[in-house]
mmCIF file of C-alpha atoms in Angstrom:
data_model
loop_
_atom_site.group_PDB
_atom_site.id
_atom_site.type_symbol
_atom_site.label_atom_id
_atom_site.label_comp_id
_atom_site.label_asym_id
_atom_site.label_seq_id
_atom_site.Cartn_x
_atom_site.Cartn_y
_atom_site.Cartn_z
ATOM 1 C CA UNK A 1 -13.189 -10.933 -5.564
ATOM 2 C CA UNK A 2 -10.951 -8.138 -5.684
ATOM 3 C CA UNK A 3 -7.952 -10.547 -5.258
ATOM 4 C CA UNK A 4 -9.205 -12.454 -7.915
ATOM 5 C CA UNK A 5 -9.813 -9.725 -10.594
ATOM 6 C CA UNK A 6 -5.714 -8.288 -9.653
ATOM 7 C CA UNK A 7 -4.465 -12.234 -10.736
ATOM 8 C CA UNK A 8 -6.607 -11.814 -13.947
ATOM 9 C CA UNK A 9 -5.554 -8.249 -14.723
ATOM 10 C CA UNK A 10 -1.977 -8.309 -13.749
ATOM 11 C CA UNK A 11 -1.867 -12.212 -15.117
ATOM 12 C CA UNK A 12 -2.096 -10.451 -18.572
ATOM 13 C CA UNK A 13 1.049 -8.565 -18.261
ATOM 14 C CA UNK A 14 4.159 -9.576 -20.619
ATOM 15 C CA UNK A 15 7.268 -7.853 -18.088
ATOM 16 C CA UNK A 16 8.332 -8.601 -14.956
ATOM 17 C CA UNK A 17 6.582 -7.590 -12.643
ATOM 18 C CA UNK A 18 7.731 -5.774 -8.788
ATOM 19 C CA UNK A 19 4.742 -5.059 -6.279
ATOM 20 C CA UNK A 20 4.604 -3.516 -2.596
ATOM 21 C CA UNK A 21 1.763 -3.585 -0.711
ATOM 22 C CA UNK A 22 0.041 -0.484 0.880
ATOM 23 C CA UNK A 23 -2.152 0.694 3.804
ATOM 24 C CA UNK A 24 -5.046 -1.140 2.848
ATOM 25 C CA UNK A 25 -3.210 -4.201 1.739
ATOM 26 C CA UNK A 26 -1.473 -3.712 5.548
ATOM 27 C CA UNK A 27 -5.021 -3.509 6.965
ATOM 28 C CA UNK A 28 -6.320 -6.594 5.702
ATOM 29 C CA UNK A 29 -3.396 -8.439 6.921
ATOM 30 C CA UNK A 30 -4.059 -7.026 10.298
ATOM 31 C CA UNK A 31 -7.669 -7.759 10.608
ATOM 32 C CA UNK A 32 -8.039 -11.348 8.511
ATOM 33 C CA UNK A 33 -3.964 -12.316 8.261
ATOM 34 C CA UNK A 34 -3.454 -12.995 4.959
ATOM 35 C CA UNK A 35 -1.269 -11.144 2.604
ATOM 36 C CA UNK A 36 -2.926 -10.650 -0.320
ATOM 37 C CA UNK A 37 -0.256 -9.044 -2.382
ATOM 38 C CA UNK A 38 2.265 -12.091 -1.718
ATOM 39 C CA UNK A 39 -0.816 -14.683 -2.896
ATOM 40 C CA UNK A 40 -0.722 -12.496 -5.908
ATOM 41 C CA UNK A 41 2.709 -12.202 -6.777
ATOM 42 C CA UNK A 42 2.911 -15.756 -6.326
ATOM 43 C CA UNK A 43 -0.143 -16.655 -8.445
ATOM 44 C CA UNK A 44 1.409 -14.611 -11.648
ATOM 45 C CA UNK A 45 4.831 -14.884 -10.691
ATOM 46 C CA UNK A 46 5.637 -11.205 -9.628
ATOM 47 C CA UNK A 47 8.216 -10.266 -7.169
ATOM 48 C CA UNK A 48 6.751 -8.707 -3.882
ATOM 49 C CA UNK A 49 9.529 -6.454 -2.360
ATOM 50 C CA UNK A 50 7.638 -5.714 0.489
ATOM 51 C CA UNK A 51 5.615 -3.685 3.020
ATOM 52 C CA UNK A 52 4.993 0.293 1.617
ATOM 53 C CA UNK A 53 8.686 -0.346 0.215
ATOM 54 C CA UNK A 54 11.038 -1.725 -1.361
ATOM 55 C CA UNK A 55 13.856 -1.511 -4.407
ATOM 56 C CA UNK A 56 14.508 -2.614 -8.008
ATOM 57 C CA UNK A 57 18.341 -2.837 -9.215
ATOM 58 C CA UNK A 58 18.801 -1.864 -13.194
ATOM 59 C CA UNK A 59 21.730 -4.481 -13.763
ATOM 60 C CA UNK A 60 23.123 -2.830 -10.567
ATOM 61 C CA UNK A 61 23.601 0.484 -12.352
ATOM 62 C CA UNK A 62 20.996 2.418 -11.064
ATOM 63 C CA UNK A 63 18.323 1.374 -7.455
ATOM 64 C CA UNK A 64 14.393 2.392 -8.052
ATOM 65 C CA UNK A 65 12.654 2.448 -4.825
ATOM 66 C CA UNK A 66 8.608 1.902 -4.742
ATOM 67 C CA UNK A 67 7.039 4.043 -1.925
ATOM 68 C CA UNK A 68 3.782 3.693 -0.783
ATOM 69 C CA UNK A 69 4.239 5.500 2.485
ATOM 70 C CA UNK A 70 1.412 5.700 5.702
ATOM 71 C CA UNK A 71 1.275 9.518 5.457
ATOM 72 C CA UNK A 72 -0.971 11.846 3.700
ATOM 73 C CA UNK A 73 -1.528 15.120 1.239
ATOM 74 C CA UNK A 74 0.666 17.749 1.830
ATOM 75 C CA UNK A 75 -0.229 21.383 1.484
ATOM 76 C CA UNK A 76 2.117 21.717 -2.248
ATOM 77 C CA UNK A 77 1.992 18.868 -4.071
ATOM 78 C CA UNK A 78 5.722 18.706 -4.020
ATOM 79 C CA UNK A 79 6.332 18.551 -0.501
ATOM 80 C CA UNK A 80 5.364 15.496 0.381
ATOM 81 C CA UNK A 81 8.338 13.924 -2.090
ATOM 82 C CA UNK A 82 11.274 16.402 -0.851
ATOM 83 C CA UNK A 83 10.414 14.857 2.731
ATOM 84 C CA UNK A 84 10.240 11.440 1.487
ATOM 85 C CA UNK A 85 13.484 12.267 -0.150
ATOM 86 C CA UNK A 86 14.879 14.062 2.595
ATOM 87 C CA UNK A 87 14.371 11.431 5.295
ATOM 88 C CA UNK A 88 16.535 9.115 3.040
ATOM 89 C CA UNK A 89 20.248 9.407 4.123
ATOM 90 C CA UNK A 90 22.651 9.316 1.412
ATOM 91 C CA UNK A 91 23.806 6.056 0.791
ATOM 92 C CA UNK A 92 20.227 4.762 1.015
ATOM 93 C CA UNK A 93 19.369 7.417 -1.788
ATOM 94 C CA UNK A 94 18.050 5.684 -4.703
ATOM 95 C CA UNK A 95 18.863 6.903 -8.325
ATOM 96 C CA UNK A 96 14.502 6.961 -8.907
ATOM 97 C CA UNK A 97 11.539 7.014 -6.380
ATOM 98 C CA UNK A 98 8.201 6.075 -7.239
ATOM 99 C CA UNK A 99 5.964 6.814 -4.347
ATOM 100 C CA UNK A 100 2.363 5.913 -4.322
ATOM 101 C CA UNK A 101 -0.651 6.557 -1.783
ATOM 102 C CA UNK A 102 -1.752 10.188 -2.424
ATOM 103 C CA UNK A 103 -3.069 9.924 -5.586
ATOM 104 C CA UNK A 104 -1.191 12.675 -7.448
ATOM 105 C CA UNK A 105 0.426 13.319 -10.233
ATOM 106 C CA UNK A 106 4.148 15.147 -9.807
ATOM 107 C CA UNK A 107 7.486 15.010 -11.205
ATOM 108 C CA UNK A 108 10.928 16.507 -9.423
ATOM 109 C CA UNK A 109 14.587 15.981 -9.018
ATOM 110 C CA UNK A 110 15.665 16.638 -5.585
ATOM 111 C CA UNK A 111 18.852 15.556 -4.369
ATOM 112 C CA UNK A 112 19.568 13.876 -7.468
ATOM 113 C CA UNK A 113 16.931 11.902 -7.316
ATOM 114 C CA UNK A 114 14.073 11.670 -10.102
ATOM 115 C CA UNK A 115 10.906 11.076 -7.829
ATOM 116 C CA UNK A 116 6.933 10.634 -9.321
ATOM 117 C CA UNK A 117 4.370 11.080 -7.682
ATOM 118 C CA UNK A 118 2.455 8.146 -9.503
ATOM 119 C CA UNK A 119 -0.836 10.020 -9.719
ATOM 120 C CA UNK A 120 -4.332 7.507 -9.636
ATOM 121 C CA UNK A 121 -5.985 5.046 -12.191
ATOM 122 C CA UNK A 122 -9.236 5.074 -9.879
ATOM 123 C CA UNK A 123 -11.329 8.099 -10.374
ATOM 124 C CA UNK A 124 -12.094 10.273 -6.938
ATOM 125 C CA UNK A 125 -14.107 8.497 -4.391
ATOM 126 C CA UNK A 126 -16.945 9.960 -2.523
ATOM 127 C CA UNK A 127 -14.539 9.383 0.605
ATOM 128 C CA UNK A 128 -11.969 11.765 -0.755
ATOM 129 C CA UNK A 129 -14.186 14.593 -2.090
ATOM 130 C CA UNK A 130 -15.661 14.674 1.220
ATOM 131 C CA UNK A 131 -12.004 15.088 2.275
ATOM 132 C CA UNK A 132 -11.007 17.823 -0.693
ATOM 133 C CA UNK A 133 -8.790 15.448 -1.729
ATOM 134 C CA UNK A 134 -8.050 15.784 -5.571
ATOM 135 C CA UNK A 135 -7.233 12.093 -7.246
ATOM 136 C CA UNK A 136 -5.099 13.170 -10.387
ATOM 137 C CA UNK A 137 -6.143 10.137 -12.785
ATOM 138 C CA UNK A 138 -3.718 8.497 -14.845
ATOM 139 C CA UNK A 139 -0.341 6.832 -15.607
ATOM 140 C CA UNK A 140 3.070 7.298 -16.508
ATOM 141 C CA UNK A 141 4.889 6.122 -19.098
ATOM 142 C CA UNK A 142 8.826 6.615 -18.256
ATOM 143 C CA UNK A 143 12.045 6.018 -20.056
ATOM 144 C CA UNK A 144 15.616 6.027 -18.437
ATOM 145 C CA UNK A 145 18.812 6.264 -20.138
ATOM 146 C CA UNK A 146 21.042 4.306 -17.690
ATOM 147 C CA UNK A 147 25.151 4.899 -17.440
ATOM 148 C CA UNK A 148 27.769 3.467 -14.950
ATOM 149 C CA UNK A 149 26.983 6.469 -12.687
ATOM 150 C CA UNK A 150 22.756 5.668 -12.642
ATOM 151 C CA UNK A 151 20.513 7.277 -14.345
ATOM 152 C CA UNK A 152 21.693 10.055 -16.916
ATOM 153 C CA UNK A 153 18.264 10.954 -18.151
ATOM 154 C CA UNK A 154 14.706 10.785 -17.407
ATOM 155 C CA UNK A 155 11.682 11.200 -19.461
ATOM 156 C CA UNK A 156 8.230 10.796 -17.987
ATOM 157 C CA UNK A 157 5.553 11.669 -19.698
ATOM 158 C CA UNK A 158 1.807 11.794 -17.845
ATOM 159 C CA UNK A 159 -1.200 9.933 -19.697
ATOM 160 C CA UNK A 160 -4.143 11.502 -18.131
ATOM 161 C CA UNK A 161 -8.029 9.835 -18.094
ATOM 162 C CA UNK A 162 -11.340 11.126 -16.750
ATOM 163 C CA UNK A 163 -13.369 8.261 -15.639
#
């Protein structure tokens, strides 16, 4: 069902569209062996990059990378990203990093990299609270101004919703 209801959501979408899959996505595929974020891609004709990761070239100019990552909250809500960043040597840096799975909502440039957190569009689960984990609900909307050295600006700006 849920499969289902991501082809008729995402189906609706005008813009390309680049997916990874996470660590439930990774579960299922353990325990029943199906991919389900491949069946979707291919079902609306999205590009999957791949497992918790994977990159996006802007007309080779500038690399986003899409991080879902297996690891958890982190005691500042910036820490988690400067060690995501960190473990990245430099010529696997990318000019953006959108990293996923902690449901928060951050914004920082660390080693010349713009990096968001990309915050939650599912309000906080019973799961979670019982965890005193925060979800910060929302979405980003983000412009880049793109030159032949990457990006030379970026504007994010945070949408938030209380469901």
């Amino acid at each position: 069902a849920q499969r289902k209801k991501a082809i008729e959501m995402f189906g609706q979408c005008p813009f390309p569209m680049y997916m990874i899959s996470g660590n439930h996505d990774g579960w299922f595929w353990k325990t029943n062996g199906a991919n389900v974020v491949v069946d979707i891609c291919e079902a609306i004709g999205a590009t999957y990059l791949g497992h918790d990761e994977g990159n996006i070239s802007l007309n080779g100019k500038a690399t986003l990378k899409l991080w879902h990552g297996l690891d958890g909250n982190s005691y500042a809500l910036s820490y988690r990203l400067q060690k995501i960043i960190e473990a990245l040597t430099g010529g696997e840096k990318p000019h953006a990093l959108f990293a996923g799975h902690c449901h928060k909502c951050v914004y920082i440039f660390e080693r010349h990299v713009h990096t968001y957190s990309m915050g939650s569009i599912q309000s906080q689960s019973v799961w979670a609270r019982g965890k005193r984990i925060a979800f910060h609900t929302g979405f980003w909307v983000i412009d880049f101004v793109v030159n032949d050295s990457g990006i030379a600006k970026s504007t994010g700006t945070w949408h938030p919703f209380y469901a």
